[in-house]
PDB file of N, CA and C in Angstrom:
ATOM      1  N   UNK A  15       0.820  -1.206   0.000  1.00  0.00           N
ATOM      2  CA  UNK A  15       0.000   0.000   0.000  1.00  0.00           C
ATOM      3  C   UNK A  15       0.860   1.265   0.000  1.00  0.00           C
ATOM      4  N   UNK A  16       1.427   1.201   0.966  1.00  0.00           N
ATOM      5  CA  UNK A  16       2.665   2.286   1.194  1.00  0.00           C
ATOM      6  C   UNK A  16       3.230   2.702  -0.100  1.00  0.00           C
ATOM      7  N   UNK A  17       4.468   1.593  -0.767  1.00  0.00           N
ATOM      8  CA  UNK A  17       4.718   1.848  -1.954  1.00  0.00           C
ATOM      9  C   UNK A  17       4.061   2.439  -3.530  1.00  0.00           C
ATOM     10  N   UNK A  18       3.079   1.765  -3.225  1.00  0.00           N
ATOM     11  CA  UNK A  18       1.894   2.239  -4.375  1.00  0.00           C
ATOM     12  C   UNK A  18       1.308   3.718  -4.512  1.00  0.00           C
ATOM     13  N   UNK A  19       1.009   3.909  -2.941  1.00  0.00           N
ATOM     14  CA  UNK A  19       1.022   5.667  -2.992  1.00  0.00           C
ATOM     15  C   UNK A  19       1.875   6.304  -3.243  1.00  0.00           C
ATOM     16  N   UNK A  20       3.419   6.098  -3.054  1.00  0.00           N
ATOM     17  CA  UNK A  20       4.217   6.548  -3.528  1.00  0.00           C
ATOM     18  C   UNK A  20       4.592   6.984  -5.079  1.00  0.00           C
ATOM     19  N   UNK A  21       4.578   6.057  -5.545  1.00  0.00           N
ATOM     20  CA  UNK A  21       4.464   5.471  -7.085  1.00  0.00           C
ATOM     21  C   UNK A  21       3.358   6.682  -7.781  1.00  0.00           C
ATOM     22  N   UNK A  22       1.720   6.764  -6.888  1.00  0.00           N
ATOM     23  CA  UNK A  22       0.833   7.732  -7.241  1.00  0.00           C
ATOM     24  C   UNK A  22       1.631   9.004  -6.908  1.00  0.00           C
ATOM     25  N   UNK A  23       1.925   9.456  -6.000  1.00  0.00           N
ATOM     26  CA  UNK A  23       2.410  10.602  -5.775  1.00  0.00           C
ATOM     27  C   UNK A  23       3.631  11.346  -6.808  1.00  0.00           C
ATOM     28  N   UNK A  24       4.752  10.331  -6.444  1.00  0.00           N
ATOM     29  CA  UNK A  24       5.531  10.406  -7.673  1.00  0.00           C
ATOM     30  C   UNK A  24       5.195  10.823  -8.843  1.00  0.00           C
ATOM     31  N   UNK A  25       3.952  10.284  -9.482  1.00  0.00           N
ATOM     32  CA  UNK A  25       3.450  10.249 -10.851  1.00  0.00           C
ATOM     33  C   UNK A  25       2.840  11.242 -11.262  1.00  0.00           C
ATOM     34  N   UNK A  26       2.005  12.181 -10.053  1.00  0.00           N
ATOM     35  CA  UNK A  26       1.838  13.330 -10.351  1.00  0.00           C
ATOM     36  C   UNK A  26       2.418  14.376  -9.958  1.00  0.00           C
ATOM     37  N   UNK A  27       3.550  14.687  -9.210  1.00  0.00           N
ATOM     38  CA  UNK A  27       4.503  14.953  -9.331  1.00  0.00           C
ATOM     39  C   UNK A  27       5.125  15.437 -11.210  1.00  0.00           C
ATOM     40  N   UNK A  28       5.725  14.466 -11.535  1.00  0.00           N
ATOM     41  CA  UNK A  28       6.045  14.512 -12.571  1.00  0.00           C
ATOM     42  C   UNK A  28       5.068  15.180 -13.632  1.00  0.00           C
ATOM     43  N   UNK A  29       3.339  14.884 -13.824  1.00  0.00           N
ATOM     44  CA  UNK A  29       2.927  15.743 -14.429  1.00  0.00           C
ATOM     45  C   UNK A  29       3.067  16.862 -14.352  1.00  0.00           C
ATOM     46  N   UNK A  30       2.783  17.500 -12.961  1.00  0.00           N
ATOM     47  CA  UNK A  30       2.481  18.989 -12.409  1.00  0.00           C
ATOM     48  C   UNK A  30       3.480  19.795 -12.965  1.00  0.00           C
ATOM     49  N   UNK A  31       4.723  19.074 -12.800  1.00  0.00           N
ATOM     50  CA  UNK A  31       6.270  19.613 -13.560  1.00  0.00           C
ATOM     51  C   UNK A  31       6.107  19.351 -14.890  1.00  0.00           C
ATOM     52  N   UNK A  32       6.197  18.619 -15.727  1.00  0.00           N
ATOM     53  CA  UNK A  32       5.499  18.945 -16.989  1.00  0.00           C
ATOM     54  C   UNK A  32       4.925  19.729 -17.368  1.00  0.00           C
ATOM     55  N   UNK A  33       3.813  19.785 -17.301  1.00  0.00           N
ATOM     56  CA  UNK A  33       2.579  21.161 -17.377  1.00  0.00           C
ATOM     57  C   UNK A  33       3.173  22.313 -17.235  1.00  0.00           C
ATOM     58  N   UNK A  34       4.028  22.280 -16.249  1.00  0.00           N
ATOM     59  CA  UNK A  34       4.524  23.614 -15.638  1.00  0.00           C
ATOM     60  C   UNK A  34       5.431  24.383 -16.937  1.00  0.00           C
ATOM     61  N   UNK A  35       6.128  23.328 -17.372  1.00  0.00           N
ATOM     62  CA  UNK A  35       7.547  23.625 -18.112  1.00  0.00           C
ATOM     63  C   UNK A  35       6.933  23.485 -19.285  1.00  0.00           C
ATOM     64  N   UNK A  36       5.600  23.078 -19.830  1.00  0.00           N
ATOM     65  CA  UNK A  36       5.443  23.661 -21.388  1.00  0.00           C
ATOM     66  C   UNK A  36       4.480  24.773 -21.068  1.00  0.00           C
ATOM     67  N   UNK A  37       3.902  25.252 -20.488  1.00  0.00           N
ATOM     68  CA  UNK A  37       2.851  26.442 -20.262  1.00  0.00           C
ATOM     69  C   UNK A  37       3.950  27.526 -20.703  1.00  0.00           C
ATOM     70  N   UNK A  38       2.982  28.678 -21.450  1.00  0.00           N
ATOM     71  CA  UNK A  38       3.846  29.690 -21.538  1.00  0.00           C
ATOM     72  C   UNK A  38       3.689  30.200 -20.172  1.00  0.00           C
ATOM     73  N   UNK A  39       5.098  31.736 -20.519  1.00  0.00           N
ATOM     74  CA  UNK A  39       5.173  32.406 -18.975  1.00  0.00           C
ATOM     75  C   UNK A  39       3.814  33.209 -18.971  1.00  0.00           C
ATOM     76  N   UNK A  40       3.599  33.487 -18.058  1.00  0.00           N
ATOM     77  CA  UNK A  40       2.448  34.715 -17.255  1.00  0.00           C
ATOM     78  C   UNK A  40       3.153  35.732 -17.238  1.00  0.00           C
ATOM     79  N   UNK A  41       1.879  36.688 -18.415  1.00  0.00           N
ATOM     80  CA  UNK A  41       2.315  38.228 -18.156  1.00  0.00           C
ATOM     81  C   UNK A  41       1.698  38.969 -16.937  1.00  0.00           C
ATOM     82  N   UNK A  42       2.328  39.730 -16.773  1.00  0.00           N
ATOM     83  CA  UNK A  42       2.045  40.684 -15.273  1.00  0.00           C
ATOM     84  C   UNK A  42       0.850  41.328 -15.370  1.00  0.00           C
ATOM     85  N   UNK A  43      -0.020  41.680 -17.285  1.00  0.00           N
ATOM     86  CA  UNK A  43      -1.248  42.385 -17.188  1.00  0.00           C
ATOM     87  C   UNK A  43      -0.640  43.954 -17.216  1.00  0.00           C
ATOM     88  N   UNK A  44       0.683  44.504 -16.588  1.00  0.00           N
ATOM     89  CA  UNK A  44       0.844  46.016 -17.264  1.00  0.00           C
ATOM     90  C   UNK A  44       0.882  46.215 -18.484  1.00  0.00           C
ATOM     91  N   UNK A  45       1.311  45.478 -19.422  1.00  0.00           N
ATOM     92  CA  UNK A  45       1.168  45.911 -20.560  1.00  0.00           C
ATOM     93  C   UNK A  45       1.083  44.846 -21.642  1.00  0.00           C
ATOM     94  N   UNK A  46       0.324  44.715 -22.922  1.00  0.00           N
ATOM     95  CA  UNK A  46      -0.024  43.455 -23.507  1.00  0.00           C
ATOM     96  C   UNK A  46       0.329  44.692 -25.231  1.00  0.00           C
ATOM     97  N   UNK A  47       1.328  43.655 -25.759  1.00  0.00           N
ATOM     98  CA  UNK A  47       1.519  44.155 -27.722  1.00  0.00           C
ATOM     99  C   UNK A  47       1.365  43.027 -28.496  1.00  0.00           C
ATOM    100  N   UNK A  48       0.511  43.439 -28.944  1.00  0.00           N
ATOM    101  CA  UNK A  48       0.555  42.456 -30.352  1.00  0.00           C
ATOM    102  C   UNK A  48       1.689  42.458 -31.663  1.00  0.00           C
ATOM    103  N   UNK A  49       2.187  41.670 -31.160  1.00  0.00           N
ATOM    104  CA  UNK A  49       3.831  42.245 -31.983  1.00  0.00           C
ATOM    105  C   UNK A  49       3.935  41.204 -33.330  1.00  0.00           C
ATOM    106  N   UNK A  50       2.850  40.264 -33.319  1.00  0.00           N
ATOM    107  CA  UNK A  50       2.946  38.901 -34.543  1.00  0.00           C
ATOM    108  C   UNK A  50       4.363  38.256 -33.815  1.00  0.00           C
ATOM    109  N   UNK A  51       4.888  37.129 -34.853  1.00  0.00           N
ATOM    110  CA  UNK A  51       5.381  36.694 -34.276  1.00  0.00           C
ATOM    111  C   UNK A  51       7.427  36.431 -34.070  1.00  0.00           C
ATOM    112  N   UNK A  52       8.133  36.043 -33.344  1.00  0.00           N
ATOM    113  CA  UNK A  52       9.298  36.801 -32.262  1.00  0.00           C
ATOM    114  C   UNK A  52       9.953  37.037 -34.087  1.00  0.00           C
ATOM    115  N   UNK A  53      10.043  36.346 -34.794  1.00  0.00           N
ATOM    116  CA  UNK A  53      10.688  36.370 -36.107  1.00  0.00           C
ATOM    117  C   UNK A  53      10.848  37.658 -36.414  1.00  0.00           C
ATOM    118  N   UNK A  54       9.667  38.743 -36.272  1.00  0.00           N
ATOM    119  CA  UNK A  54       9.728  39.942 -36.942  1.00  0.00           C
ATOM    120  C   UNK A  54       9.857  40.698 -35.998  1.00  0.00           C
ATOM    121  N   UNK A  55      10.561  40.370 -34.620  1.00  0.00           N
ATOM    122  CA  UNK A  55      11.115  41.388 -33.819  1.00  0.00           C
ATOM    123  C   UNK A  55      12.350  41.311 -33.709  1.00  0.00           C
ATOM    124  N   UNK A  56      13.009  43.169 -33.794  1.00  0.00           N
ATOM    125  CA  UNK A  56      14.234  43.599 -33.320  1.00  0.00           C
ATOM    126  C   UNK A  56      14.596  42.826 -31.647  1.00  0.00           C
ATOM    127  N   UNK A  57      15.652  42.591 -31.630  1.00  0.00           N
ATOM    128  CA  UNK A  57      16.497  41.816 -30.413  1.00  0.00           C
ATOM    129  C   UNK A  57      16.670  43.025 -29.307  1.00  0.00           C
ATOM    130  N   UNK A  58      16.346  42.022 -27.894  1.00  0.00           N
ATOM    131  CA  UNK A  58      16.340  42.400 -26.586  1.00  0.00           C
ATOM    132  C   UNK A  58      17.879  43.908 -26.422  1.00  0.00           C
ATOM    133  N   UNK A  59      19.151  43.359 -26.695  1.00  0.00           N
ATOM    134  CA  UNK A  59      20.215  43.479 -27.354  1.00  0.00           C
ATOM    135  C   UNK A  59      19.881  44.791 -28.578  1.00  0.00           C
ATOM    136  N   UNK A  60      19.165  45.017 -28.800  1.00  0.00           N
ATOM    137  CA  UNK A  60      19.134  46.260 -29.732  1.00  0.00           C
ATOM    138  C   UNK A  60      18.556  47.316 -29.170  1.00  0.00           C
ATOM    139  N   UNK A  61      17.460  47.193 -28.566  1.00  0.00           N
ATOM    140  CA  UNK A  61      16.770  47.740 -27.546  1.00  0.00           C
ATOM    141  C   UNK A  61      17.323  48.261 -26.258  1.00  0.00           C
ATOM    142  N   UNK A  62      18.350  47.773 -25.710  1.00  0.00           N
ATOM    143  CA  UNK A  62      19.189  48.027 -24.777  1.00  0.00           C
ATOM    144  C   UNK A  62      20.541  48.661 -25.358  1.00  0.00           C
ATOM    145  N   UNK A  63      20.759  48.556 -26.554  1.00  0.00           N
ATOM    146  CA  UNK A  63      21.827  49.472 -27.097  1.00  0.00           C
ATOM    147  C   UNK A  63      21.393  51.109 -27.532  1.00  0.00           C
ATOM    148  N   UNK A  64      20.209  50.717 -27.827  1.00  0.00           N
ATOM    149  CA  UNK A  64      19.353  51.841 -27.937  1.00  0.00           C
ATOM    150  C   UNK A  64      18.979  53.061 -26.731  1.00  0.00           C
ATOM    151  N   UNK A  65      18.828  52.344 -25.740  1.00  0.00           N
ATOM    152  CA  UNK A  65      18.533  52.747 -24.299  1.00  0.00           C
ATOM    153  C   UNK A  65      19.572  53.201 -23.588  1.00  0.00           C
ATOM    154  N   UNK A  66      20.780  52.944 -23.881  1.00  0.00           N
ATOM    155  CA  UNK A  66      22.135  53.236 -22.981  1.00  0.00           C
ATOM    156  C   UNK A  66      22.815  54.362 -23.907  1.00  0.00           C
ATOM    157  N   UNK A  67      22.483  54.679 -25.800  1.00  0.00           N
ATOM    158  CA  UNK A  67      22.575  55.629 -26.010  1.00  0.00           C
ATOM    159  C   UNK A  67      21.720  56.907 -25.594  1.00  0.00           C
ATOM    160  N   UNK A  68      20.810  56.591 -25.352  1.00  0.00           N
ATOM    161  CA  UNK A  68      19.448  57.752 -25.142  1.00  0.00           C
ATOM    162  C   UNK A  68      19.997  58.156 -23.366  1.00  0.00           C
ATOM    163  N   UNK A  69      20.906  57.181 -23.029  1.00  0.00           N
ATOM    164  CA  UNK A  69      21.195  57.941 -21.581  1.00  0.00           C
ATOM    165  C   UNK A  69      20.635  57.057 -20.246  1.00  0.00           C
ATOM    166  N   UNK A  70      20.016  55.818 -20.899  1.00  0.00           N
ATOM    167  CA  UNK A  70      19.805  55.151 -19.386  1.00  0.00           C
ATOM    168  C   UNK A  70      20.477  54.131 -18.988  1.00  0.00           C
ATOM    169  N   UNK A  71      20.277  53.774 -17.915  1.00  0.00           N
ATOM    170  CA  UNK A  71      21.067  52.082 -17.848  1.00  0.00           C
ATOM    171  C   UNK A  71      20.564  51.052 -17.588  1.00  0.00           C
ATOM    172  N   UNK A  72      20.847  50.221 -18.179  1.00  0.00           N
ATOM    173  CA  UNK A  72      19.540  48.956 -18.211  1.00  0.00           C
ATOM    174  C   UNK A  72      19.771  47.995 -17.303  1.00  0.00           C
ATOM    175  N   UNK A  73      19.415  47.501 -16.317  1.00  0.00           N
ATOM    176  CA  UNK A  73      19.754  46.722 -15.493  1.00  0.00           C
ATOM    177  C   UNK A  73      19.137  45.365 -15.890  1.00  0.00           C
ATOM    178  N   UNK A  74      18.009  44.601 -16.114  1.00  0.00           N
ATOM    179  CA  UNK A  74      17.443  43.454 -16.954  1.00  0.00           C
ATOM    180  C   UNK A  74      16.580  44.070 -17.913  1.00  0.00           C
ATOM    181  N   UNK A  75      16.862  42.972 -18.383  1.00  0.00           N
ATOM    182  CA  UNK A  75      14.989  42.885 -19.739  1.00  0.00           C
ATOM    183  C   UNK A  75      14.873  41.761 -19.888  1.00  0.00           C
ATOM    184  N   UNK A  76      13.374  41.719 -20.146  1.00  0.00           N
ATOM    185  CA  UNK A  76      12.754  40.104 -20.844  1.00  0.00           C
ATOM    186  C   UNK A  76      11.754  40.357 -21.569  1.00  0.00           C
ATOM    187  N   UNK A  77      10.796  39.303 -21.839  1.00  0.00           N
ATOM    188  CA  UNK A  77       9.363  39.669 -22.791  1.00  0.00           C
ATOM    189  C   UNK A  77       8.562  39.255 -22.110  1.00  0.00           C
ATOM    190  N   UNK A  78       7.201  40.442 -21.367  1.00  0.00           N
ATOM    191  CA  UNK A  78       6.453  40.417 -20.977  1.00  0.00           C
ATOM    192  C   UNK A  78       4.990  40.662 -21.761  1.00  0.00           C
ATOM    193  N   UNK A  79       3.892  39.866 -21.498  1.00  0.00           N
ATOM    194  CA  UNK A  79       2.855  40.089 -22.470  1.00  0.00           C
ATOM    195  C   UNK A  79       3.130  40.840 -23.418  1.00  0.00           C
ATOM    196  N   UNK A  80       4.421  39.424 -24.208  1.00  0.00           N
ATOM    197  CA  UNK A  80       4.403  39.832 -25.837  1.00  0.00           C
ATOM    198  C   UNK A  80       5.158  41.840 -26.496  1.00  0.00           C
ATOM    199  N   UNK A  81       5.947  41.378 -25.357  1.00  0.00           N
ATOM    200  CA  UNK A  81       6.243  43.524 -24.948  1.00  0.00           C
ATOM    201  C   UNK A  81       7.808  43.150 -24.936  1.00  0.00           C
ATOM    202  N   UNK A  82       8.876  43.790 -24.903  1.00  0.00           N
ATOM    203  CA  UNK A  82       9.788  43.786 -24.419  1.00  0.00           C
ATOM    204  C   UNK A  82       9.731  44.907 -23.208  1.00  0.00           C
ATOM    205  N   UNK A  83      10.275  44.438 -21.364  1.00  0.00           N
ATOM    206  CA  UNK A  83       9.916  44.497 -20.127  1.00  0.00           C
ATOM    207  C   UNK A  83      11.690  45.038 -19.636  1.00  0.00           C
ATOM    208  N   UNK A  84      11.236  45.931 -19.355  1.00  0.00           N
ATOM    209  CA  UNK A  84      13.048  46.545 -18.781  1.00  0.00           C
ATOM    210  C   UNK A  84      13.418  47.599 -17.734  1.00  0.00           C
ATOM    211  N   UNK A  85      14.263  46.745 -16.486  1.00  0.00           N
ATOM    212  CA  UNK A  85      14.059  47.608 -15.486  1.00  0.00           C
ATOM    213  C   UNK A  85      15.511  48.169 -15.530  1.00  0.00           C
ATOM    214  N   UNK A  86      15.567  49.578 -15.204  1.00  0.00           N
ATOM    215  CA  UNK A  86      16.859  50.254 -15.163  1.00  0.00           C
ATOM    216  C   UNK A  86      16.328  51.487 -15.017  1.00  0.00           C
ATOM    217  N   UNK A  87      17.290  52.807 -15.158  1.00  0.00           N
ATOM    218  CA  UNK A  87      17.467  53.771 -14.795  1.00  0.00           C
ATOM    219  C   UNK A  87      17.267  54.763 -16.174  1.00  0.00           C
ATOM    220  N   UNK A  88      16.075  56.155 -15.978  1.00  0.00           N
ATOM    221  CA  UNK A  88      16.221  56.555 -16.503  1.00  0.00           C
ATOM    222  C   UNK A  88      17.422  57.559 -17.125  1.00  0.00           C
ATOM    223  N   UNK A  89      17.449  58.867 -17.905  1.00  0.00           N
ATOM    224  CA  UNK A  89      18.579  59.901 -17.963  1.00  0.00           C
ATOM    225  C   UNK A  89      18.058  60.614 -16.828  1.00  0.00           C
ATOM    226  N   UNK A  90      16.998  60.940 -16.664  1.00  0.00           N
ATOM    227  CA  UNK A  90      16.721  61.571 -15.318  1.00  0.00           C
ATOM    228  C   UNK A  90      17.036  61.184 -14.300  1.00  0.00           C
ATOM    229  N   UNK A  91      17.164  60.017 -14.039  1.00  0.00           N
ATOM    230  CA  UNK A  91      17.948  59.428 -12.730  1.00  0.00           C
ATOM    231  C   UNK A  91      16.719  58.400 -11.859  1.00  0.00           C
ATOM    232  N   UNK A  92      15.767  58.085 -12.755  1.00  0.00           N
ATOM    233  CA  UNK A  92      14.773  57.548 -12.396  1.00  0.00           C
ATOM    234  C   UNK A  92      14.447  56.011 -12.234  1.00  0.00           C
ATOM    235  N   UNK A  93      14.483  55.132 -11.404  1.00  0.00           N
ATOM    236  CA  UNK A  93      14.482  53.995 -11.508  1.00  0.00           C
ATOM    237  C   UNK A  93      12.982  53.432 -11.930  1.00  0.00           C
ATOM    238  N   UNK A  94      12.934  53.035 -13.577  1.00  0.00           N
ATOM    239  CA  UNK A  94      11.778  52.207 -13.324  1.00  0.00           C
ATOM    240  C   UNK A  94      11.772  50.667 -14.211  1.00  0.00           C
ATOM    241  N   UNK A  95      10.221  50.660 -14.350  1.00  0.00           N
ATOM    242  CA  UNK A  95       9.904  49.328 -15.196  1.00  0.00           C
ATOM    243  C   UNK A  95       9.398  50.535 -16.653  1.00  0.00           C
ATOM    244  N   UNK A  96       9.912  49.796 -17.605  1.00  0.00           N
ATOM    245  CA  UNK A  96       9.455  50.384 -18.812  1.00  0.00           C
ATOM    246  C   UNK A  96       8.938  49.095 -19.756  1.00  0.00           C
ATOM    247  N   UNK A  97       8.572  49.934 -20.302  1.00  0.00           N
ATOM    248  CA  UNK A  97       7.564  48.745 -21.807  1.00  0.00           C
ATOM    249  C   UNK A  97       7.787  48.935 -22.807  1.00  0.00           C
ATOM    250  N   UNK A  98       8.395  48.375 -24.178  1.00  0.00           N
ATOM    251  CA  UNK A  98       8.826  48.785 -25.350  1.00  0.00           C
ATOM    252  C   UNK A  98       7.849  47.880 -26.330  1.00  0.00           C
ATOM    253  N   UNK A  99       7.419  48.347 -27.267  1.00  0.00           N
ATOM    254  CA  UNK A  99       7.087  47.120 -28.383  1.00  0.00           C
ATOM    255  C   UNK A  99       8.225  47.212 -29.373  1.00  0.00           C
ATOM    256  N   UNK A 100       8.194  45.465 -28.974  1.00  0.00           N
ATOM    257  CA  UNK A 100       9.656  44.761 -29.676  1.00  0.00           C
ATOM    258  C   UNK A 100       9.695  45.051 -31.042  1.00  0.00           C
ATOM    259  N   UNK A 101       9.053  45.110 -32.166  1.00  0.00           N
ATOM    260  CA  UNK A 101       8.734  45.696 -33.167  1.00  0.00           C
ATOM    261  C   UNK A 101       9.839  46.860 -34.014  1.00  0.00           C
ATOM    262  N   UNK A 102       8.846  47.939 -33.164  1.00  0.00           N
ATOM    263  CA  UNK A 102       9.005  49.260 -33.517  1.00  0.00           C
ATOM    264  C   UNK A 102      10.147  49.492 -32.605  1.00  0.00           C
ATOM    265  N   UNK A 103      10.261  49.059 -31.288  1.00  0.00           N
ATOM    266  CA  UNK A 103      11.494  49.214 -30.037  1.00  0.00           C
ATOM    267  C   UNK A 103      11.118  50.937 -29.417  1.00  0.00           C
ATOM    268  N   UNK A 104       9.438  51.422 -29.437  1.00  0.00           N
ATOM    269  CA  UNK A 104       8.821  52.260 -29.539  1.00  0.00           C
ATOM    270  C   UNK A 104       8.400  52.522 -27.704  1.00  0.00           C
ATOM    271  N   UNK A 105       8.524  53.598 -27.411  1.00  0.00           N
ATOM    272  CA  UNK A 105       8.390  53.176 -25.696  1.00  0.00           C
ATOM    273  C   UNK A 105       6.648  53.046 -25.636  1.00  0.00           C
ATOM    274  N   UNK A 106       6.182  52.227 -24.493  1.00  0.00           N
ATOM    275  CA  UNK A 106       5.092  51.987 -24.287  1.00  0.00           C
ATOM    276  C   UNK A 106       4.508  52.608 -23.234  1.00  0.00           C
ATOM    277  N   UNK A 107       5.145  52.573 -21.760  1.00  0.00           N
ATOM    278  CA  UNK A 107       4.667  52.528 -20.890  1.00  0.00           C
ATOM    279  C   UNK A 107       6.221  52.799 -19.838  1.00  0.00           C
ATOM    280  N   UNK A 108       5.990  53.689 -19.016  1.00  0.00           N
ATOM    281  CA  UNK A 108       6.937  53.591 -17.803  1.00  0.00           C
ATOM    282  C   UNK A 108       6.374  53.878 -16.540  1.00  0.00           C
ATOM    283  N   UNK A 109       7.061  53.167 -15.598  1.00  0.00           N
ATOM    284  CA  UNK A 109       6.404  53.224 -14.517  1.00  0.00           C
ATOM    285  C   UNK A 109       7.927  53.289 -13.024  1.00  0.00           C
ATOM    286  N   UNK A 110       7.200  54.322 -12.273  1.00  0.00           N
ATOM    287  CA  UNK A 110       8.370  54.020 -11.104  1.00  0.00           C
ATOM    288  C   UNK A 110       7.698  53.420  -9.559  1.00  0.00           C
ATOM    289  N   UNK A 111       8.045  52.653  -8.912  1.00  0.00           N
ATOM    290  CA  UNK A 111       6.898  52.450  -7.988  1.00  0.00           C
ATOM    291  C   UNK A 111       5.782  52.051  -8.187  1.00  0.00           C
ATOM    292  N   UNK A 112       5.327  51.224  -9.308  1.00  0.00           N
ATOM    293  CA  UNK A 112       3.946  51.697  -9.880  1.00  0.00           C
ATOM    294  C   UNK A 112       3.202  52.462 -10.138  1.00  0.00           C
ATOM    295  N   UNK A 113       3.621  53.828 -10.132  1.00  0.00           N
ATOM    296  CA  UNK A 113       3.121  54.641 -10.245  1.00  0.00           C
ATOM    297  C   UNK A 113       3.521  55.219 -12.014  1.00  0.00           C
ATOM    298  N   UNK A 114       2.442  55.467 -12.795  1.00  0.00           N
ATOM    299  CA  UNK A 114       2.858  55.522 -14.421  1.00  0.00           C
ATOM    300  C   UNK A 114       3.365  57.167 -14.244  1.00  0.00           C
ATOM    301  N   UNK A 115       4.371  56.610 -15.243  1.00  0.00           N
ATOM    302  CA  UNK A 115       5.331  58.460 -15.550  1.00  0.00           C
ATOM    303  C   UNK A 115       5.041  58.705 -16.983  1.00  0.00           C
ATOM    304  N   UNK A 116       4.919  57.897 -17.723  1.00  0.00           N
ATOM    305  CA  UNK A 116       4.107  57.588 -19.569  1.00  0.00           C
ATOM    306  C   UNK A 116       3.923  56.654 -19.825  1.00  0.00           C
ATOM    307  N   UNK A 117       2.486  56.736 -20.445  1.00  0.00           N
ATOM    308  CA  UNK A 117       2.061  56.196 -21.179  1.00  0.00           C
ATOM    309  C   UNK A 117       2.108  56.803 -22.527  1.00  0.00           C
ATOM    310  N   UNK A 118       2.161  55.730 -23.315  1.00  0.00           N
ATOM    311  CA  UNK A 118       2.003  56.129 -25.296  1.00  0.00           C
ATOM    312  C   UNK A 118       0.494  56.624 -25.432  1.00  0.00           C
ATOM    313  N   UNK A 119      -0.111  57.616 -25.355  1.00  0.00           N
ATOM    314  CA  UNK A 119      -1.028  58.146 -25.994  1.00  0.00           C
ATOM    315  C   UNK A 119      -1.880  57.575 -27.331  1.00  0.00           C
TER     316      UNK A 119
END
């Protein structure tokens, strides 16, 4: 008996981790682009070369609901989360604290 539950447990186990590791990631809901698909987007890496000329410093990025997601420092001296569409590499959205400093109109 003992063993057998084990065996069950084990077994779903292993699904739950499965499931887990093909699900896409979860966006945060700040910001969602329809960008089609990664093929016809400019690189994380371009976007951040872009950003450190304009005067900020980028501390990470990733892709958040389909957005490119990047926390660093503005030229103003501002620490936030910003939103780019990967695309255009067009700013979307910035935020410090949660609190929005721009939005794209």
């Amino acid at each position: 008996m003992n063993m057998k539950y084990s065996a069950i447990v084990m077994a779903t186990a292993v699904i739950f981790a499965t499931a887990g590791l093909s699900s896409p990631a979860l966006a945060t809901g700040k910001m969602t682009c329809e960008a089609g698909p990664q093929s016809g987007w400019k690189t994380r890496a371009q976007l951040e070369t872009n950003l450190v000329a304009k005067g900020w410093t980028v501390k990470k990025s990733k892709v958040d609901g389909g957005c490119y997601e990047v926390y660093g420092t503005t030229p103003e001296g501002d620490r936030v989360e910003a939103y780019f569409h990967p695309v255009s590499l067009e700013k979307l959205l910035v935020l410090r604290r949660g609190k929005e400093l721009y939005r794209k109109p």
